[in-house]
mmCIF file of C-alpha atoms in Angstrom:
data_model
loop_
_atom_site.group_PDB
_atom_site.id
_atom_site.type_symbol
_atom_site.label_atom_id
_atom_site.label_comp_id
_atom_site.label_asym_id
_atom_site.label_seq_id
_atom_site.Cartn_x
_atom_site.Cartn_y
_atom_site.Cartn_z
ATOM 1 C CA MET A 1 -31.206 12.540 -32.601
ATOM 2 C CA THR A 2 -31.680 15.028 -34.681
ATOM 3 C CA LEU A 3 -30.422 18.315 -36.246
ATOM 4 C CA SER A 4 -32.502 20.253 -33.784
ATOM 5 C CA ALA A 5 -31.095 18.613 -30.793
ATOM 6 C CA VAL A 6 -27.743 18.731 -31.570
ATOM 7 C CA ALA A 7 -28.555 22.679 -31.725
ATOM 8 C CA LYS A 8 -29.637 22.751 -28.336
ATOM 9 C CA HIS A 9 -27.298 21.202 -27.046
ATOM 10 C CA LEU A 10 -24.291 22.791 -28.674
ATOM 11 C CA GLY A 11 -25.692 26.024 -27.802
ATOM 12 C CA VAL A 12 -26.433 27.070 -30.992
ATOM 13 C CA SER A 13 -29.329 27.366 -33.428
ATOM 14 C CA ARG A 14 -30.054 24.996 -35.859
ATOM 15 C CA THR A 15 -29.214 27.155 -38.915
ATOM 16 C CA THR A 16 -25.929 27.228 -38.197
ATOM 17 C CA VAL A 17 -25.777 23.281 -37.442
ATOM 18 C CA SER A 18 -27.552 23.090 -41.034
ATOM 19 C CA ASN A 19 -25.011 25.593 -42.370
ATOM 20 C CA ALA A 20 -22.228 22.911 -41.460
ATOM 21 C CA TYR A 21 -23.049 20.482 -43.553
ATOM 22 C CA ASN A 22 -24.828 22.207 -46.927
ATOM 23 C CA ARG A 23 -23.945 25.334 -46.378
ATOM 24 C CA PRO A 24 -20.525 25.289 -45.345
ATOM 25 C CA ASP A 25 -19.217 28.793 -46.725
ATOM 26 C CA GLN A 26 -21.383 30.252 -44.338
ATOM 27 C CA LEU A 27 -19.283 29.772 -40.997
ATOM 28 C CA SER A 28 -15.326 29.559 -40.186
ATOM 29 C CA ALA A 29 -13.227 26.621 -40.594
ATOM 30 C CA ARG A 30 -13.066 26.377 -37.567
ATOM 31 C CA LEU A 31 -16.556 26.498 -36.177
ATOM 32 C CA ARG A 32 -17.605 23.510 -38.777
ATOM 33 C CA GLU A 33 -14.790 21.165 -37.666
ATOM 34 C CA GLU A 34 -16.343 21.777 -34.372
ATOM 35 C CA ILE A 35 -20.059 21.228 -34.452
ATOM 36 C CA ILE A 36 -19.296 18.339 -37.374
ATOM 37 C CA GLU A 37 -17.032 16.137 -34.295
ATOM 38 C CA LYS A 38 -19.170 17.350 -31.059
ATOM 39 C CA ALA A 39 -22.286 16.176 -33.236
ATOM 40 C CA ARG A 40 -20.631 12.845 -33.876
ATOM 41 C CA GLU A 41 -20.114 12.169 -30.729
ATOM 42 C CA LEU A 42 -23.574 12.697 -30.165
ATOM 43 C CA GLY A 43 -24.292 10.213 -32.196
ATOM 44 C CA TYR A 44 -25.650 12.311 -35.537
ATOM 45 C CA HIS A 45 -24.219 11.829 -37.931
ATOM 46 C CA GLY A 46 -25.677 14.749 -40.661
ATOM 47 C CA PRO A 47 -29.320 15.068 -41.971
ATOM 48 C CA ASN A 48 -31.184 12.091 -43.082
ATOM 49 C CA ALA A 49 -32.550 11.263 -46.610
ATOM 50 C CA VAL A 50 -35.375 12.790 -47.004
ATOM 51 C CA GLY A 51 -33.758 16.107 -45.899
ATOM 52 C CA ARG A 52 -31.126 15.638 -48.693
ATOM 53 C CA LEU A 53 -33.595 14.758 -50.620
ATOM 54 C CA LEU A 54 -35.265 19.031 -50.428
ATOM 55 C CA ARG A 55 -31.345 20.634 -50.107
ATOM 56 C CA ILE A 56 -29.632 19.264 -53.046
ATOM 57 C CA GLY A 57 -32.987 17.694 -54.867
ATOM 58 C CA LYS A 58 -33.593 19.879 -58.234
ATOM 59 C CA THR A 59 -36.231 21.666 -57.615
ATOM 60 C CA GLN A 60 -35.570 23.096 -54.355
ATOM 61 C CA SER A 61 -39.645 23.197 -53.429
ATOM 62 C CA ILE A 62 -42.142 21.157 -51.598
ATOM 63 C CA GLY A 63 -45.749 21.308 -52.930
ATOM 64 C CA LEU A 64 -49.116 21.195 -50.710
ATOM 65 C CA LEU A 65 -52.321 19.128 -51.833
ATOM 66 C CA PHE A 66 -54.608 21.309 -50.343
ATOM 67 C CA TYR A 67 -58.433 20.648 -49.961
ATOM 68 C CA ASP A 68 -59.897 22.631 -53.513
ATOM 69 C CA ARG A 69 -58.930 24.930 -56.048
ATOM 70 C CA PHE A 70 -56.282 27.606 -54.573
ATOM 71 C CA SER A 71 -59.220 30.571 -55.060
ATOM 72 C CA ALA A 72 -60.520 28.582 -52.069
ATOM 73 C CA VAL A 73 -57.591 29.774 -49.153
ATOM 74 C CA PHE A 74 -58.393 32.946 -48.793
ATOM 75 C CA ASP A 75 -62.055 32.246 -47.814
ATOM 76 C CA ASP A 76 -60.348 29.942 -44.808
ATOM 77 C CA GLU A 77 -58.646 31.711 -42.354
ATOM 78 C CA PHE A 78 -56.721 28.333 -40.701
ATOM 79 C CA ALA A 79 -55.421 27.424 -43.952
ATOM 80 C CA LEU A 80 -53.510 30.711 -43.895
ATOM 81 C CA GLN A 81 -52.666 30.357 -40.359
ATOM 82 C CA LEU A 82 -51.044 26.975 -41.768
ATOM 83 C CA ILE A 83 -50.081 28.294 -44.833
ATOM 84 C CA GLN A 84 -47.683 31.464 -42.638
ATOM 85 C CA GLY A 85 -46.590 28.702 -40.573
ATOM 86 C CA ILE A 86 -45.860 26.778 -44.032
ATOM 87 C CA MET A 87 -43.845 29.851 -45.428
ATOM 88 C CA VAL A 88 -41.660 30.825 -42.187
ATOM 89 C CA GLU A 89 -39.562 27.657 -42.159
ATOM 90 C CA LEU A 90 -39.249 27.684 -46.171
ATOM 91 C CA GLU A 91 -38.004 31.041 -46.160
ATOM 92 C CA ARG A 92 -35.751 30.102 -44.067
ATOM 93 C CA VAL A 93 -33.778 27.430 -46.199
ATOM 94 C CA GLY A 94 -34.792 29.041 -49.257
ATOM 95 C CA VAL A 95 -37.086 26.309 -50.252
ATOM 96 C CA SER A 96 -39.689 27.661 -52.760
ATOM 97 C CA LEU A 97 -43.636 25.925 -52.237
ATOM 98 C CA LEU A 98 -46.068 24.905 -54.978
ATOM 99 C CA MET A 99 -49.848 24.641 -54.654
ATOM 100 C CA VAL A 100 -51.308 21.780 -55.670
ATOM 101 C CA PRO A 101 -54.949 21.506 -55.351
ATOM 102 C CA THR A 102 -57.284 17.808 -54.818
ATOM 103 C CA MET A 103 -59.849 18.711 -57.458
ATOM 104 C CA THR A 104 -60.900 14.453 -59.058
ATOM 105 C CA THR A 105 -59.799 15.433 -63.040
ATOM 106 C CA GLN A 106 -57.452 14.318 -64.977
ATOM 107 C CA GLN A 107 -56.182 18.553 -65.232
ATOM 108 C CA GLU A 108 -55.355 18.272 -61.914
ATOM 109 C CA SER A 109 -54.400 14.717 -61.249
ATOM 110 C CA SER A 110 -51.537 15.298 -64.184
ATOM 111 C CA GLN A 111 -50.852 18.091 -62.173
ATOM 112 C CA ALA A 112 -49.662 15.787 -59.106
ATOM 113 C CA LEU A 113 -47.713 13.428 -61.598
ATOM 114 C CA GLY A 114 -45.282 16.496 -62.596
ATOM 115 C CA ALA A 115 -45.255 18.819 -59.738
ATOM 116 C CA LEU A 116 -41.699 19.582 -59.752
ATOM 117 C CA VAL A 117 -40.895 19.676 -56.195
ATOM 118 C CA ASP A 118 -39.223 17.681 -53.534
ATOM 119 C CA GLY A 119 -41.797 16.114 -51.100
ATOM 120 C CA PHE A 120 -45.411 17.252 -49.962
ATOM 121 C CA ILE A 121 -47.113 18.404 -47.129
ATOM 122 C CA VAL A 122 -50.647 17.083 -48.005
ATOM 123 C CA PHE A 123 -54.039 19.204 -46.023
ATOM 124 C CA CYS A 124 -56.861 17.487 -47.002
ATOM 125 C CA GLU A 125 -59.205 14.638 -46.296
ATOM 126 C CA SER A 126 -58.838 11.369 -47.522
ATOM 127 C CA GLN A 127 -61.626 10.836 -49.852
ATOM 128 C CA GLU A 128 -60.004 14.523 -51.230
ATOM 129 C CA ALA A 129 -56.953 13.245 -51.782
ATOM 130 C CA SER A 130 -57.672 10.315 -54.529
ATOM 131 C CA PRO A 131 -56.837 8.883 -56.866
ATOM 132 C CA VAL A 132 -54.431 12.688 -56.685
ATOM 133 C CA LEU A 133 -52.168 11.026 -53.747
ATOM 134 C CA GLU A 134 -51.976 7.922 -55.500
ATOM 135 C CA THR A 135 -50.385 9.630 -57.888
ATOM 136 C CA ILE A 136 -48.584 11.043 -56.052
ATOM 137 C CA ARG A 137 -46.778 7.669 -53.663
ATOM 138 C CA SER A 138 -46.519 6.107 -56.974
ATOM 139 C CA ARG A 139 -43.830 9.353 -57.717
ATOM 140 C CA GLY A 140 -41.708 7.841 -53.753
ATOM 141 C CA LEU A 141 -41.573 11.041 -52.628
ATOM 142 C CA PRO A 142 -41.750 12.072 -48.494
ATOM 143 C CA LEU A 143 -44.908 12.791 -47.909
ATOM 144 C CA VAL A 144 -46.585 14.272 -44.324
ATOM 145 C CA ALA A 145 -49.879 14.847 -43.430
ATOM 146 C CA ILE A 146 -51.874 17.519 -41.595
ATOM 147 C CA ASP A 147 -54.972 16.480 -39.240
ATOM 148 C CA HIS A 148 -55.950 12.964 -41.876
ATOM 149 C CA HIS A 149 -54.416 9.816 -41.061
ATOM 150 C CA TYR A 150 -52.937 7.677 -43.878
ATOM 151 C CA ASP A 151 -51.589 4.669 -44.286
ATOM 152 C CA GLY A 152 -47.500 4.774 -44.024
ATOM 153 C CA ILE A 153 -47.080 8.202 -44.031
ATOM 154 C CA PRO A 154 -46.842 10.683 -40.619
ATOM 155 C CA MET A 155 -49.327 13.255 -40.298
ATOM 156 C CA ILE A 156 -49.124 16.080 -37.636
ATOM 157 C CA GLY A 157 -52.549 16.925 -35.653
ATOM 158 C CA VAL A 158 -54.127 17.788 -32.371
ATOM 159 C CA ASP A 159 -55.763 16.087 -29.941
ATOM 160 C CA ASP A 160 -59.071 16.400 -31.231
ATOM 161 C CA CYS A 161 -60.325 13.995 -28.574
ATOM 162 C CA THR A 162 -59.326 15.811 -25.517
ATOM 163 C CA GLY A 163 -60.182 19.071 -27.077
ATOM 164 C CA ALA A 164 -63.863 18.379 -27.307
ATOM 165 C CA LYS A 165 -63.644 16.875 -23.253
ATOM 166 C CA VAL A 166 -62.294 20.420 -22.968
ATOM 167 C CA ALA A 167 -64.984 21.862 -24.404
ATOM 168 C CA ALA A 168 -68.449 20.018 -23.428
ATOM 169 C CA GLN A 169 -66.919 20.154 -19.643
ATOM 170 C CA LYS A 170 -66.412 24.357 -20.163
ATOM 171 C CA VAL A 171 -70.622 23.879 -21.473
ATOM 172 C CA ILE A 172 -71.476 21.779 -18.655
ATOM 173 C CA GLU A 173 -69.892 23.696 -15.896
ATOM 174 C CA ARG A 174 -72.218 26.580 -17.452
ATOM 175 C CA GLY A 175 -75.354 24.620 -16.249
ATOM 176 C CA HIS A 176 -76.357 23.666 -19.506
ATOM 177 C CA LYS A 177 -78.265 20.224 -20.363
ATOM 178 C CA ASN A 178 -79.576 20.373 -23.326
ATOM 179 C CA VAL A 179 -76.954 20.917 -26.374
ATOM 180 C CA ILE A 180 -76.551 20.919 -30.410
ATOM 181 C CA ILE A 181 -73.276 20.123 -31.819
ATOM 182 C CA VAL A 182 -72.215 21.074 -35.167
ATOM 183 C CA SER A 183 -69.332 18.809 -37.131
ATOM 184 C CA ILE A 184 -67.615 19.350 -39.963
ATOM 185 C CA ALA A 185 -68.881 17.373 -42.802
ATOM 186 C CA PHE A 186 -68.151 13.478 -42.618
ATOM 187 C CA ASN A 187 -70.447 11.951 -44.932
ATOM 188 C CA VAL A 188 -68.916 11.191 -48.671
ATOM 189 C CA HIS A 189 -72.513 11.455 -49.891
ATOM 190 C CA ASN A 190 -72.161 16.373 -48.813
ATOM 191 C CA GLU A 191 -75.703 16.126 -47.150
ATOM 192 C CA ARG A 192 -76.500 17.732 -44.114
ATOM 193 C CA GLY A 193 -78.898 17.699 -41.510
ATOM 194 C CA PHE A 194 -79.510 15.829 -37.618
ATOM 195 C CA VAL A 195 -78.032 12.669 -37.676
ATOM 196 C CA ASP A 196 -78.266 9.880 -35.672
ATOM 197 C CA PRO A 197 -75.207 9.391 -32.652
ATOM 198 C CA GLY A 198 -75.088 5.645 -32.752
ATOM 199 C CA PHE A 199 -74.461 5.897 -36.695
ATOM 200 C CA VAL A 200 -71.975 8.425 -36.729
ATOM 201 C CA HIS A 201 -69.004 5.735 -34.203
ATOM 202 C CA GLU A 202 -69.693 3.644 -37.599
ATOM 203 C CA TYR A 203 -67.290 6.127 -39.543
ATOM 204 C CA PRO A 204 -63.639 5.485 -40.237
ATOM 205 C CA ASP A 205 -61.056 7.472 -37.719
ATOM 206 C CA ARG A 206 -61.095 11.173 -38.720
ATOM 207 C CA THR A 207 -60.795 14.022 -37.527
ATOM 208 C CA PRO A 208 -65.020 15.079 -36.906
ATOM 209 C CA VAL A 209 -65.835 11.339 -35.830
ATOM 210 C CA ARG A 210 -62.520 12.370 -33.554
ATOM 211 C CA ARG A 211 -64.649 14.857 -32.051
ATOM 212 C CA ILE A 212 -67.875 13.501 -31.663
ATOM 213 C CA ARG A 213 -66.313 10.936 -28.933
ATOM 214 C CA GLY A 214 -64.999 13.306 -27.094
ATOM 215 C CA TYR A 215 -68.101 15.493 -26.692
ATOM 216 C CA SER A 216 -70.683 11.770 -26.228
ATOM 217 C CA HIS A 217 -68.234 10.528 -23.532
ATOM 218 C CA VAL A 218 -68.330 14.188 -21.328
ATOM 219 C CA PHE A 219 -71.806 14.553 -21.772
ATOM 220 C CA ASN A 220 -73.080 11.465 -22.164
ATOM 221 C CA LYS A 221 -71.575 10.804 -18.397
ATOM 222 C CA ALA A 222 -73.217 14.342 -17.367
ATOM 223 C CA ASP A 223 -76.611 13.127 -18.755
ATOM 224 C CA VAL A 224 -76.827 16.475 -21.205
ATOM 225 C CA GLN A 225 -79.237 15.773 -23.904
ATOM 226 C CA TYR A 226 -77.847 16.321 -27.548
ATOM 227 C CA ARG A 227 -78.600 16.670 -31.263
ATOM 228 C CA ILE A 228 -75.542 15.898 -34.079
ATOM 229 C CA PHE A 229 -76.227 18.286 -37.419
ATOM 230 C CA GLU A 230 -73.613 17.606 -40.097
ATOM 231 C CA THR A 231 -73.157 20.522 -41.837
ATOM 232 C CA ALA A 232 -72.224 20.064 -46.027
ATOM 233 C CA GLN A 233 -67.855 20.367 -47.264
ATOM 234 C CA ASP A 234 -69.231 23.704 -48.179
ATOM 235 C CA ASP A 235 -70.329 25.327 -45.349
ATOM 236 C CA LEU A 236 -67.193 25.323 -44.404
ATOM 237 C CA VAL A 237 -65.375 26.774 -46.879
ATOM 238 C CA SER A 238 -68.068 29.145 -47.866
ATOM 239 C CA PRO A 239 -68.291 32.723 -46.644
ATOM 240 C CA HIS A 240 -71.549 32.904 -47.943
ATOM 241 C CA ALA A 241 -72.309 29.221 -46.307
ATOM 242 C CA THR A 242 -75.890 30.769 -44.270
ATOM 243 C CA GLY A 243 -78.161 27.594 -45.006
ATOM 244 C CA PHE A 244 -77.415 25.274 -42.763
ATOM 245 C CA ALA A 245 -77.177 28.761 -39.931
ATOM 246 C CA GLU A 246 -81.097 29.272 -40.460
ATOM 247 C CA GLN A 247 -81.609 25.761 -40.005
ATOM 248 C CA ILE A 248 -80.093 24.859 -36.675
ATOM 249 C CA ILE A 249 -81.423 28.307 -35.881
ATOM 250 C CA ASP A 250 -84.909 27.174 -36.857
ATOM 251 C CA ASN A 251 -84.936 23.713 -34.750
ATOM 252 C CA LEU A 252 -82.981 24.741 -31.277
ATOM 253 C CA ALA A 253 -86.083 23.433 -29.059
ATOM 254 C CA ASP A 254 -84.997 23.090 -26.130
ATOM 255 C CA ALA A 255 -81.133 23.847 -26.708
ATOM 256 C CA THR A 256 -79.444 26.321 -25.078
ATOM 257 C CA ALA A 257 -76.011 25.936 -26.446
ATOM 258 C CA ILE A 258 -74.089 24.828 -29.498
ATOM 259 C CA VAL A 259 -70.826 23.484 -29.824
ATOM 260 C CA CYS A 260 -69.398 24.024 -33.465
ATOM 261 C CA MET A 261 -65.803 21.701 -34.060
ATOM 262 C CA ALA A 262 -64.894 25.246 -36.799
ATOM 263 C CA ASP A 263 -64.931 28.938 -35.531
ATOM 264 C CA ARG A 264 -66.117 29.516 -38.690
ATOM 265 C CA LEU A 265 -69.149 27.225 -38.848
ATOM 266 C CA ALA A 266 -69.944 28.665 -35.099
ATOM 267 C CA ILE A 267 -69.396 32.775 -36.331
ATOM 268 C CA ALA A 268 -71.983 32.195 -39.311
ATOM 269 C CA ILE A 269 -74.782 30.673 -36.195
ATOM 270 C CA MET A 270 -73.467 34.205 -34.428
ATOM 271 C CA ASP A 271 -74.678 35.560 -37.475
ATOM 272 C CA VAL A 272 -77.892 34.547 -38.502
ATOM 273 C CA ALA A 273 -79.065 33.854 -34.057
ATOM 274 C CA ARG A 274 -78.442 37.215 -34.138
ATOM 275 C CA GLN A 275 -80.172 38.703 -37.079
ATOM 276 C CA LYS A 276 -83.544 36.362 -35.755
ATOM 277 C CA GLY A 277 -83.476 38.467 -32.505
ATOM 278 C CA LEU A 278 -81.172 36.186 -30.154
ATOM 279 C CA ARG A 279 -78.719 37.114 -27.308
ATOM 280 C CA ILE A 280 -75.310 35.863 -27.248
ATOM 281 C CA PRO A 281 -74.870 33.853 -24.821
ATOM 282 C CA GLU A 282 -78.324 35.649 -22.530
ATOM 283 C CA ASP A 283 -80.152 33.639 -25.120
ATOM 284 C CA LEU A 284 -77.823 30.995 -27.115
ATOM 285 C CA SER A 285 -74.435 29.937 -25.396
ATOM 286 C CA ILE A 286 -71.590 28.953 -28.507
ATOM 287 C CA VAL A 287 -68.437 27.588 -28.436
ATOM 288 C CA GLY A 288 -66.024 26.836 -31.345
ATOM 289 C CA PHE A 289 -63.050 24.936 -32.500
ATOM 290 C CA ASP A 290 -59.968 26.408 -34.042
ATOM 291 C CA GLY A 291 -59.271 29.573 -31.974
ATOM 292 C CA ILE A 292 -58.971 31.932 -35.528
ATOM 293 C CA ARG A 293 -58.058 34.966 -34.816
ATOM 294 C CA SER A 294 -60.942 37.007 -36.694
ATOM 295 C CA ALA A 295 -63.683 35.031 -34.104
ATOM 296 C CA GLN A 296 -61.095 36.679 -31.295
ATOM 297 C CA GLU A 297 -61.740 39.541 -32.503
ATOM 298 C CA ARG A 298 -65.383 39.479 -32.512
ATOM 299 C CA SER A 299 -67.709 41.066 -30.190
ATOM 300 C CA PRO A 300 -68.636 39.494 -28.377
ATOM 301 C CA ALA A 301 -64.629 37.294 -29.003
ATOM 302 C CA LEU A 302 -65.551 33.490 -29.284
ATOM 303 C CA SER A 303 -65.113 30.717 -26.814
ATOM 304 C CA SER A 304 -63.506 27.862 -28.464
ATOM 305 C CA ILE A 305 -60.267 25.434 -28.118
ATOM 306 C CA CYS A 306 -57.465 26.693 -29.628
ATOM 307 C CA GLN A 307 -54.841 25.273 -31.946
ATOM 308 C CA ARG A 308 -52.001 26.255 -33.846
ATOM 309 C CA ALA A 309 -52.182 25.607 -36.913
ATOM 310 C CA ASP A 310 -48.715 27.662 -37.564
ATOM 311 C CA GLU A 311 -46.828 25.646 -35.497
ATOM 312 C CA LYS A 312 -48.389 22.740 -37.716
ATOM 313 C CA GLY A 313 -47.615 23.907 -41.642
ATOM 314 C CA ARG A 314 -44.238 24.739 -39.381
ATOM 315 C CA LEU A 315 -43.390 22.084 -38.202
ATOM 316 C CA ALA A 316 -44.432 20.048 -41.089
ATOM 317 C CA VAL A 317 -41.922 21.584 -43.812
ATOM 318 C CA ARG A 318 -38.991 21.011 -40.821
ATOM 319 C CA MET A 319 -39.824 17.036 -40.858
ATOM 320 C CA LEU A 320 -39.304 17.597 -44.772
ATOM 321 C CA LEU A 321 -36.292 19.179 -43.851
ATOM 322 C CA GLY A 322 -34.496 16.523 -41.948
ATOM 323 C CA ASP A 323 -35.316 18.345 -38.535
ATOM 324 C CA GLU A 324 -37.190 16.189 -36.690
ATOM 325 C CA PRO A 325 -38.036 13.287 -37.143
ATOM 326 C CA MET A 326 -40.611 11.725 -39.257
ATOM 327 C CA GLU A 327 -43.186 10.108 -37.638
ATOM 328 C CA SER A 328 -46.514 11.031 -36.427
ATOM 329 C CA ARG A 329 -47.246 13.721 -33.428
ATOM 330 C CA ILE A 330 -49.722 14.967 -31.748
ATOM 331 C CA LEU A 331 -49.949 18.654 -30.589
ATOM 332 C CA GLY A 332 -52.758 20.010 -27.234
ATOM 333 C CA VAL A 333 -54.648 22.039 -27.710
ATOM 334 C CA SER A 334 -55.722 24.818 -24.959
ATOM 335 C CA TRP A 335 -59.386 26.808 -24.036
ATOM 336 C CA LEU A 336 -60.000 30.032 -25.372
ATOM 337 C CA GLU A 337 -62.360 31.896 -22.902
ATOM 338 C CA GLY A 338 -64.727 33.813 -24.610
ATOM 339 C CA GLN A 339 -67.996 35.654 -23.873
ATOM 340 C CA THR A 340 -69.493 33.859 -26.427
ATOM 341 C CA LEU A 341 -70.374 30.590 -23.405
ATOM 342 C CA GLY A 342 -72.724 32.550 -20.554
ATOM 343 C CA PRO A 343 -75.262 30.492 -18.394
ATOM 344 C CA VAL A 344 -78.011 28.735 -19.061
ATOM 345 C CA PRO A 345 -81.064 31.522 -19.815
ATOM 346 C CA GLY A 346 -82.512 32.003 -16.894
ATOM 347 C CA LYS A 347 -80.264 30.712 -13.953
ATOM 348 C CA ASN A 348 -76.459 31.419 -12.766
ATOM 349 C CA VAL A 349 -73.633 29.198 -12.736
ATOM 350 C CA THR A 350 -74.459 29.139 -8.961
ATOM 351 C CA ASP A 351 -78.007 27.048 -9.918
ATOM 352 C CA THR A 352 -76.599 23.981 -10.751
#
């Protein structure tokens, strides 16, 4: 039984139930006693220990373990939406946020060790988080991870494989038989270029690997030819990273569609394709993954898989506050029908 479930059963807000335990001065004595008594009957005996750490802790703040220096967040719309969701929940309860980068210098490790917070949200890949993550673990603070698996830490992610399958099926429905998959970086050496599809599956279970499995499962069943292009980490976080897009466009060969694991990668490819005289989707179809706002406001709007970054942030905070169980959650995705996915050039969909 969680605080949210109690609130729903009693027909009141989560804040009202929380106030009954943590801010009794906000309620009348009669209402508070009624809530506590009915909650006890439902099997709820107050906020759990994790939530209590934040409510009676010394700092009244949580840390966000971020994948790069804080300045990089302003170039990452997905990260901004995630932080927006985090702040909505923190502002609701009067808790502040501290950003902690994961650069592997002694300075950043010291920041993680000395950060005055009562818990952490971890938003970075495993190799980026080490050794900072181990420093944080040593403090015994509650942790919630976003998108990436760590032993013993609850994770909030999306159904990457299903999202990739949906995107691949949409591409097939338009009649495409030769495709390029543009992957976010999964190689620790941070290299970019076309990679062997079989080699990819030897990597641990991570976001790009799960999505590649989804794309390849559908494409293999439909006898679609595809190549995988791995980008470098800087290609995703830098607004000026167009080198990878030029490399892809210059090596299209017979490919008529490109599926990207991030909308920002898709946007870069769209811009380079236009510079080289290609029309979208008449000459080349492009599909993204994320559903960021700027990609939908472009002309043409990007066809993409939508995931709610803000909801990930809100859920992570609710878990640290004790309003939700501290257990891993996989959120669903949806298809955004934009205008960048069309039929194979020179062929109508009905022809396939």
